[in-house]
mmCIF file of C-alpha atoms in Angstrom:
data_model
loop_
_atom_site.group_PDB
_atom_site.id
_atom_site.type_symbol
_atom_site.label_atom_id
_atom_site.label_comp_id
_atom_site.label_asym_id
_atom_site.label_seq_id
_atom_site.Cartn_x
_atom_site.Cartn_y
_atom_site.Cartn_z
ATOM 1 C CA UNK Y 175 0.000 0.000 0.000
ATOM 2 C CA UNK Y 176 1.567 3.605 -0.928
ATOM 3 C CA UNK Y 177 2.151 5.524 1.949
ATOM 4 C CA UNK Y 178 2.733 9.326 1.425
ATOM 5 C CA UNK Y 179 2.452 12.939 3.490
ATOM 6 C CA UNK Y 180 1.885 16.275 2.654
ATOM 7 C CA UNK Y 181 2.327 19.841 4.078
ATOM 8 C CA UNK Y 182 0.497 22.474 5.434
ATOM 9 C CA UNK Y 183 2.236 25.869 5.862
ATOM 10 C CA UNK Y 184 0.299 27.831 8.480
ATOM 11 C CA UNK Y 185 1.280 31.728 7.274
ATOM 12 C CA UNK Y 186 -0.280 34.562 9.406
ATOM 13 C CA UNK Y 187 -3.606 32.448 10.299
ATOM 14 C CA UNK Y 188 -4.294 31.486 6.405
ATOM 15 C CA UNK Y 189 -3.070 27.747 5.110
ATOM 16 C CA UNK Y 190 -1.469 27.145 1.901
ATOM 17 C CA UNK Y 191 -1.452 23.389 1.483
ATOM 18 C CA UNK Y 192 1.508 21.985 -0.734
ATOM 19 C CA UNK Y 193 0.369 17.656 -1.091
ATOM 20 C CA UNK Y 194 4.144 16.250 -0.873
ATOM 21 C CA UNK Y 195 4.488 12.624 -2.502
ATOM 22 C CA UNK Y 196 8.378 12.038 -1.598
ATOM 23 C CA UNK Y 197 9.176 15.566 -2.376
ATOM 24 C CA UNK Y 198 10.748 18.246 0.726
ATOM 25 C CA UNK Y 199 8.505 20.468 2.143
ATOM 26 C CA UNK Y 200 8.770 24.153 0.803
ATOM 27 C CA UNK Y 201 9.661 26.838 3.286
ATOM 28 C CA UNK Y 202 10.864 30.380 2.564
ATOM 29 C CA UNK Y 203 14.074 30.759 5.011
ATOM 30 C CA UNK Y 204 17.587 32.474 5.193
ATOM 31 C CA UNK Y 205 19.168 29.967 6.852
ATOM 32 C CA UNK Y 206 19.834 26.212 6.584
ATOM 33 C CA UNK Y 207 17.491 23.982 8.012
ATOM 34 C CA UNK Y 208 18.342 22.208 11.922
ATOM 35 C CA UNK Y 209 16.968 19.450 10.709
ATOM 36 C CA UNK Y 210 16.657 17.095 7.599
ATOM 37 C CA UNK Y 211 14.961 13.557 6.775
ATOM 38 C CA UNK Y 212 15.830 12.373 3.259
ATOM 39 C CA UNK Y 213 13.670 9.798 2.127
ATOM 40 C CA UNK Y 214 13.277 8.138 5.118
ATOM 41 C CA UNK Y 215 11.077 4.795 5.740
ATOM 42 C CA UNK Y 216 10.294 2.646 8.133
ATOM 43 C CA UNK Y 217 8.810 -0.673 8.235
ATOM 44 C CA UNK Y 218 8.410 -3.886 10.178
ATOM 45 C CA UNK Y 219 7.134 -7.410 9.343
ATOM 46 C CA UNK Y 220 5.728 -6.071 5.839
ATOM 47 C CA UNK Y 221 4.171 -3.032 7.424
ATOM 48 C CA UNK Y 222 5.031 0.191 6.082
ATOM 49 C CA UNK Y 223 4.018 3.274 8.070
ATOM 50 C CA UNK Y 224 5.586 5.866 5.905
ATOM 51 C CA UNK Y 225 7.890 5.833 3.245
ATOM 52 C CA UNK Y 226 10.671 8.154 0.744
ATOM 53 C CA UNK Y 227 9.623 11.053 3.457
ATOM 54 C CA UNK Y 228 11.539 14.345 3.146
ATOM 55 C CA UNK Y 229 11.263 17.532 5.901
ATOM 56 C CA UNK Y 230 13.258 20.579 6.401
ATOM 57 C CA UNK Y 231 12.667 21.921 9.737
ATOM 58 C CA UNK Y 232 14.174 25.602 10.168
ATOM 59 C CA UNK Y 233 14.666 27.792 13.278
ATOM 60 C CA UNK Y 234 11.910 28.679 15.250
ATOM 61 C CA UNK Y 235 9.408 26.127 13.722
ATOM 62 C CA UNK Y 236 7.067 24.550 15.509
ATOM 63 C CA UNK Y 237 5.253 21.576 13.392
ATOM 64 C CA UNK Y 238 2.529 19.781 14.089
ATOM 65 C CA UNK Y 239 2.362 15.982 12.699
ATOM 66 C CA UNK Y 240 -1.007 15.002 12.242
ATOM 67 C CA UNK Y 241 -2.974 11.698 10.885
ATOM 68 C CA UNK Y 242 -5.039 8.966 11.331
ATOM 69 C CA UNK Y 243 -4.238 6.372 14.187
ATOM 70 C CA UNK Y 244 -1.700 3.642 13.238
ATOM 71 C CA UNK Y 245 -0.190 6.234 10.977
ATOM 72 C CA UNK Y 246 3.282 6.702 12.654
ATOM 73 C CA UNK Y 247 3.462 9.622 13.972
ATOM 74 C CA UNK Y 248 5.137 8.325 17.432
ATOM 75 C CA UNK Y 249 7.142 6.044 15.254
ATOM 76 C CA UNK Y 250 8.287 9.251 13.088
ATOM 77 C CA UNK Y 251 9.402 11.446 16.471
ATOM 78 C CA UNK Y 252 11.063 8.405 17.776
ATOM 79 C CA UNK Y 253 13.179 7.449 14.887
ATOM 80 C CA UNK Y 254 13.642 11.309 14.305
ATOM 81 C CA UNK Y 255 15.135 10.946 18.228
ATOM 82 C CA UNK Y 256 17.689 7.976 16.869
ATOM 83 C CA UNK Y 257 15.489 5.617 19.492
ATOM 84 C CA UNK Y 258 14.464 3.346 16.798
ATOM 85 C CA UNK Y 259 16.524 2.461 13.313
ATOM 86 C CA UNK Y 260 15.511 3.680 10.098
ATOM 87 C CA UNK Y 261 14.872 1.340 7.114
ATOM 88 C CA UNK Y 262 15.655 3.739 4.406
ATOM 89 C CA UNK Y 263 17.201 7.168 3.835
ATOM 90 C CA UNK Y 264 19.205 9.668 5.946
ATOM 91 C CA UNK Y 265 18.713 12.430 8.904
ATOM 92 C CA UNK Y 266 20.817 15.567 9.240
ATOM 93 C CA UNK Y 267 21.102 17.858 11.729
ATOM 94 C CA UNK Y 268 22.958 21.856 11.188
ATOM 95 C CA UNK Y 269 23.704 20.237 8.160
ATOM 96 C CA UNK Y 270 25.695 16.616 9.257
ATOM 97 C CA UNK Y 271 24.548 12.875 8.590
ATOM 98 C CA UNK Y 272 23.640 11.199 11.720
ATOM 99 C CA UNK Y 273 26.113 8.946 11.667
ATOM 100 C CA UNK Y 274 28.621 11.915 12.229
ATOM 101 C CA UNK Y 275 26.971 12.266 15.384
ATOM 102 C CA UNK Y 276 27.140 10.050 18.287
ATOM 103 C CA UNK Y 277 24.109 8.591 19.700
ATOM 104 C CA UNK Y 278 24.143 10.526 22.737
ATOM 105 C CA UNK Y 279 25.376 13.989 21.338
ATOM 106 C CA UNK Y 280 22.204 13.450 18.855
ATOM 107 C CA UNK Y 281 20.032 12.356 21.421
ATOM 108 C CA UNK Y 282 20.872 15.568 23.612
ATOM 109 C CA UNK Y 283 20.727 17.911 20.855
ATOM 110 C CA UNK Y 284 17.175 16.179 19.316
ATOM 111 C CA UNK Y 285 15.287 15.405 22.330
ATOM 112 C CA UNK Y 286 11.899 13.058 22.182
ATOM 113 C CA UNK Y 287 9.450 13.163 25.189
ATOM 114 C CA UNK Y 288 7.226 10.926 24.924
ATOM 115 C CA UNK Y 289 3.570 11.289 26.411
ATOM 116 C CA UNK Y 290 4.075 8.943 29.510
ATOM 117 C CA UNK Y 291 7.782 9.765 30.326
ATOM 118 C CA UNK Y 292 9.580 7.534 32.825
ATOM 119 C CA UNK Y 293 10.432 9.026 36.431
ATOM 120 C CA UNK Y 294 12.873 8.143 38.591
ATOM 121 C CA UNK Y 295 11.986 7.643 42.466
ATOM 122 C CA UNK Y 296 12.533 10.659 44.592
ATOM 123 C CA UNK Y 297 11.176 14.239 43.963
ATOM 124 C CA UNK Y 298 10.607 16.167 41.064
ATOM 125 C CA UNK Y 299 13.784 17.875 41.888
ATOM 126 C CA UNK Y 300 15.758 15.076 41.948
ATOM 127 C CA UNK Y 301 14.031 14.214 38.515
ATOM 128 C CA UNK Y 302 14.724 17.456 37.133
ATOM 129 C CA UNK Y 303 18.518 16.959 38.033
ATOM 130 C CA UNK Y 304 18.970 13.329 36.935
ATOM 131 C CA UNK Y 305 20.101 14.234 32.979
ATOM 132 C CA UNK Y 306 22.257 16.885 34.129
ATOM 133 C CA UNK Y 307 24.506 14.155 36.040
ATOM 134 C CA UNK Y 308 26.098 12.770 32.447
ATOM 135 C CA UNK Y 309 28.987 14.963 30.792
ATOM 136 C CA UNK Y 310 26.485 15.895 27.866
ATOM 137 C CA UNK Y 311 23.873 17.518 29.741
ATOM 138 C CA UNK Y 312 26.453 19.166 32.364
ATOM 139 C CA UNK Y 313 26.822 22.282 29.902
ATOM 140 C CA UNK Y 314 22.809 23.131 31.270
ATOM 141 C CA UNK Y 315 23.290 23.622 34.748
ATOM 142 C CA UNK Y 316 23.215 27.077 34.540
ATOM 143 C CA UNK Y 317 19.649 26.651 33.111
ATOM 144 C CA UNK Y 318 18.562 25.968 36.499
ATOM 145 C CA UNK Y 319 18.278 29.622 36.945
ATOM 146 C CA UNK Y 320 14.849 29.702 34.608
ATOM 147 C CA UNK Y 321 13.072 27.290 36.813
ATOM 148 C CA UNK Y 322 11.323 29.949 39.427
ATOM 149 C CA UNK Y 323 10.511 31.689 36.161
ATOM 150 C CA UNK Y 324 9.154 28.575 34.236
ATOM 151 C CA UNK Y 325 7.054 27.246 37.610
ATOM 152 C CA UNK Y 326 5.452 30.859 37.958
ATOM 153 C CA UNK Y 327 4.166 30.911 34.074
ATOM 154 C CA UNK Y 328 2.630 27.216 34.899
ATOM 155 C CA UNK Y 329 0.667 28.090 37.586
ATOM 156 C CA UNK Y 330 3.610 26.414 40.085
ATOM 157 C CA UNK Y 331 5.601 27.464 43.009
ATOM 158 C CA UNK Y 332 8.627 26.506 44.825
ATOM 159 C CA UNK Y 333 6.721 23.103 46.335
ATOM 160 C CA UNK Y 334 5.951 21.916 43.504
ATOM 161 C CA UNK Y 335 10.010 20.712 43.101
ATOM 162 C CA UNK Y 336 9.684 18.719 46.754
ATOM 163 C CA UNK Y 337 6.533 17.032 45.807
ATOM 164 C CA UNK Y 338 7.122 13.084 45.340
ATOM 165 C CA UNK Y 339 7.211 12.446 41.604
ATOM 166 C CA UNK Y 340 5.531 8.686 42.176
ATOM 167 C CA UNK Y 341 2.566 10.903 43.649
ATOM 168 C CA UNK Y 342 2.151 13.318 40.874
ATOM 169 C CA UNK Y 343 -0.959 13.440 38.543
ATOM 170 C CA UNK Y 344 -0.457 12.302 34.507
ATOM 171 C CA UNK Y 345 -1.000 16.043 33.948
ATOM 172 C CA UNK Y 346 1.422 17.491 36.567
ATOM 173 C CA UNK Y 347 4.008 14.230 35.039
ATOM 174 C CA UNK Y 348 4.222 16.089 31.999
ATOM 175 C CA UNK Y 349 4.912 19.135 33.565
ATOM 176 C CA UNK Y 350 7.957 18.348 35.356
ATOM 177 C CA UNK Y 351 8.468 16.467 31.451
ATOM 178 C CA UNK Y 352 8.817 19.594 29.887
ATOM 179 C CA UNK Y 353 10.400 21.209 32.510
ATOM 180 C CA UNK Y 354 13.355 19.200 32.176
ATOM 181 C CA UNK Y 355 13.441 19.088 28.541
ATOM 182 C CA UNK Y 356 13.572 23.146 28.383
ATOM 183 C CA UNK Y 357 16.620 22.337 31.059
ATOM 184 C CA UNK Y 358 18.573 20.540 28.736
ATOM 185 C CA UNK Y 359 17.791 23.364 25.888
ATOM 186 C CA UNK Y 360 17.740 20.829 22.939
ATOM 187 C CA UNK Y 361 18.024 22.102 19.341
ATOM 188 C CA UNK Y 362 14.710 20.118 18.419
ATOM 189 C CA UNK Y 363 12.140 19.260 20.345
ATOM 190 C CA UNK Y 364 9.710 16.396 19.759
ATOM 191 C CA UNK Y 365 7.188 16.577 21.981
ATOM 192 C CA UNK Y 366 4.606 13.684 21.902
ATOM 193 C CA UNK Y 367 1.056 14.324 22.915
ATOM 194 C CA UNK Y 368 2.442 16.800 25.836
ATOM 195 C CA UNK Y 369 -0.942 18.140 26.985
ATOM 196 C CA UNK Y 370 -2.968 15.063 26.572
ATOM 197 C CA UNK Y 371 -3.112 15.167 30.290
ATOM 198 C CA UNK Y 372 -3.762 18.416 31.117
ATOM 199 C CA UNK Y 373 -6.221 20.146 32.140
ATOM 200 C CA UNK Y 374 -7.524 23.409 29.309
ATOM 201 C CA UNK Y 375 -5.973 26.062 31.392
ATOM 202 C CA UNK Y 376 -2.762 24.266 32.091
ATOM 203 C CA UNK Y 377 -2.530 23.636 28.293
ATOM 204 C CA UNK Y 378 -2.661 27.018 27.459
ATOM 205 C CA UNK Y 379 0.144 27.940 29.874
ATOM 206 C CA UNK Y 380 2.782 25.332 28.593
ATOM 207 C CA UNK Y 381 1.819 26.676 25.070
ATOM 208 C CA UNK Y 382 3.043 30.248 26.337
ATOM 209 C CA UNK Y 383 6.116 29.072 28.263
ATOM 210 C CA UNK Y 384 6.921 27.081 24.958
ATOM 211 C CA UNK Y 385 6.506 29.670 22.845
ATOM 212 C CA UNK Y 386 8.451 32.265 24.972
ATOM 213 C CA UNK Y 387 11.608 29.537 25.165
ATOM 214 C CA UNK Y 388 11.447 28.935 21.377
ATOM 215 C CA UNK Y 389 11.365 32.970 20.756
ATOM 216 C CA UNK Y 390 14.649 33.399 23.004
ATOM 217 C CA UNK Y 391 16.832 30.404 21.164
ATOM 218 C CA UNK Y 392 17.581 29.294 17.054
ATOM 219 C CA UNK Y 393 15.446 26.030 18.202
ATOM 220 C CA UNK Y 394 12.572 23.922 16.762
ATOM 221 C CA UNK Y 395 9.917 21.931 17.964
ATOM 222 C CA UNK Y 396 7.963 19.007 16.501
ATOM 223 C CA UNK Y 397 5.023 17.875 18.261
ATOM 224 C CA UNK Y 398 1.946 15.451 17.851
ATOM 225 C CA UNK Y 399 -1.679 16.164 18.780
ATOM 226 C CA UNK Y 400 -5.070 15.125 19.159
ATOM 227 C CA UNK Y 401 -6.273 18.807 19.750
ATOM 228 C CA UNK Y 402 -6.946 20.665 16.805
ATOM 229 C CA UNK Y 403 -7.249 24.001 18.634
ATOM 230 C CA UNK Y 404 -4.206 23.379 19.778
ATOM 231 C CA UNK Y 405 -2.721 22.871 16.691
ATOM 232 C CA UNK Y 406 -4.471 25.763 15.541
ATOM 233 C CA UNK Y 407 -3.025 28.021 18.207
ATOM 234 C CA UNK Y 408 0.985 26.680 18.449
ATOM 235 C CA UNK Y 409 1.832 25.279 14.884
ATOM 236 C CA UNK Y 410 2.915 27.341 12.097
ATOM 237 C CA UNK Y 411 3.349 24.393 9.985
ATOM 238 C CA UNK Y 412 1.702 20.701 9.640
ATOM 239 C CA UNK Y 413 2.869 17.729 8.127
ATOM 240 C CA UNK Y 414 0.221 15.051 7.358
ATOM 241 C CA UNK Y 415 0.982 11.280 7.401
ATOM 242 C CA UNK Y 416 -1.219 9.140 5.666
ATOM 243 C CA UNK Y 417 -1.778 5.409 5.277
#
């Protein structure tokens, strides 16, 4: 069965819809693109989820993969992330093959959260510190600075870092998720579902403290979601898998 995609650019609240067939996805810009995927594919067991898929992702994008279920769009973020192989084709990031890169210096610089990340035991503190332990991450500690900031435009305070994290709600999980993720200050973000637990209000704030982080950095974001409003309100671009 063919699998294909195609683009929406989102341009000051008015869509102009480009359908992409293994073709890259236009985008006016005066820089190189953070991130490329040159005909990519993946497959298992005679199942093909996408296939020959091409994106340039530029500074300061934020794009919204969208699709049926079953289409891949986990299965794109995570092999976009280096956590699962590719079948076919090539990623680049700032311009150099992935297999320049090593795993974790990719990892760190393209960083997947998924929608039910794993905790460690102990507080959200301690789960907020845990990356910044390994020599890749170490460069970040200085990020801890933001955090009073970052808790105020969530609705949080100071306590919110002692709570237990085994005690915390799904919502309030991916909180302290993208809490640490702006910590480690990845090039690209790929967020998976990140509200799907949240309440409307809450939503809305980690929109604005994602926004405001993107604004102050030459970053990107990828994301997946169910919301369309959402979508509506945070991408300025969507890519559409399809079966």
């Amino acid at each position: 069965m063919a699998c294909g995609y195609s683009t929406t650019q989102i341009l000051n609240g008015e869509r102009q819809q480009s359908n992409v067939f293994g073709s890259s996805a236009m985008h006016q810009a005066p820089s190189k693109p953070l991130l490329e995927t040159l005909q990519i594919g993946w497959e298992r067991q005679e199942k093909r989820l996408w296939w020959n898929l091409n994106l340039q992702v530029w500074p300061g994008e934020r794009v919204a993969v969208r699709g049926p279920s079953g289409c891949g769009k986990t299965q794109l973020l995570r092999t976009i992330a280096r956590l699962d192989p590719l079948c076919s084709g090539e990623l680049r990031l700032q311009g150099q093959r992935a297999d320049r890169w090593p795993s974790p210096a990719w990892r760190a610089a393209v960083l997947y959260v998924a929608q039910q990340t794993p905790l460690v035991e102990g507080s959200v503190e301690t789960n907020l510190l845990w990356p910044l332990r390994f020599r890749v991450q170490r460069r970040h500690l200085a990020n801890l600075q933001n955090l009073p900031d970052w808790l105020q435009q969530l609705g949080r305070d100071s306590t919110f870092l002692k709570q237990q994290a085994h005690h915390l709600s799904g919502g309030e999980r991916q909180l302290l998720a993208l809490l640490r993720a702006l910590l480690l200050e990845p090039c690209v973000l790929l967020l998976d579902e990140p509200t799907a637990s949240l309440d409307p209000e809450s939503s809305t704030a980690l929109e604005k403290l994602l926004r405001s982080w993107m604004q102050e950095r030459e970053v990107a974001c990828l994301f997946t979601s169910h919301d369309s409003a959402q979508v509506e309100r945070l991408a300025n671009r969507c890519v559409h898998l399809t079966r």
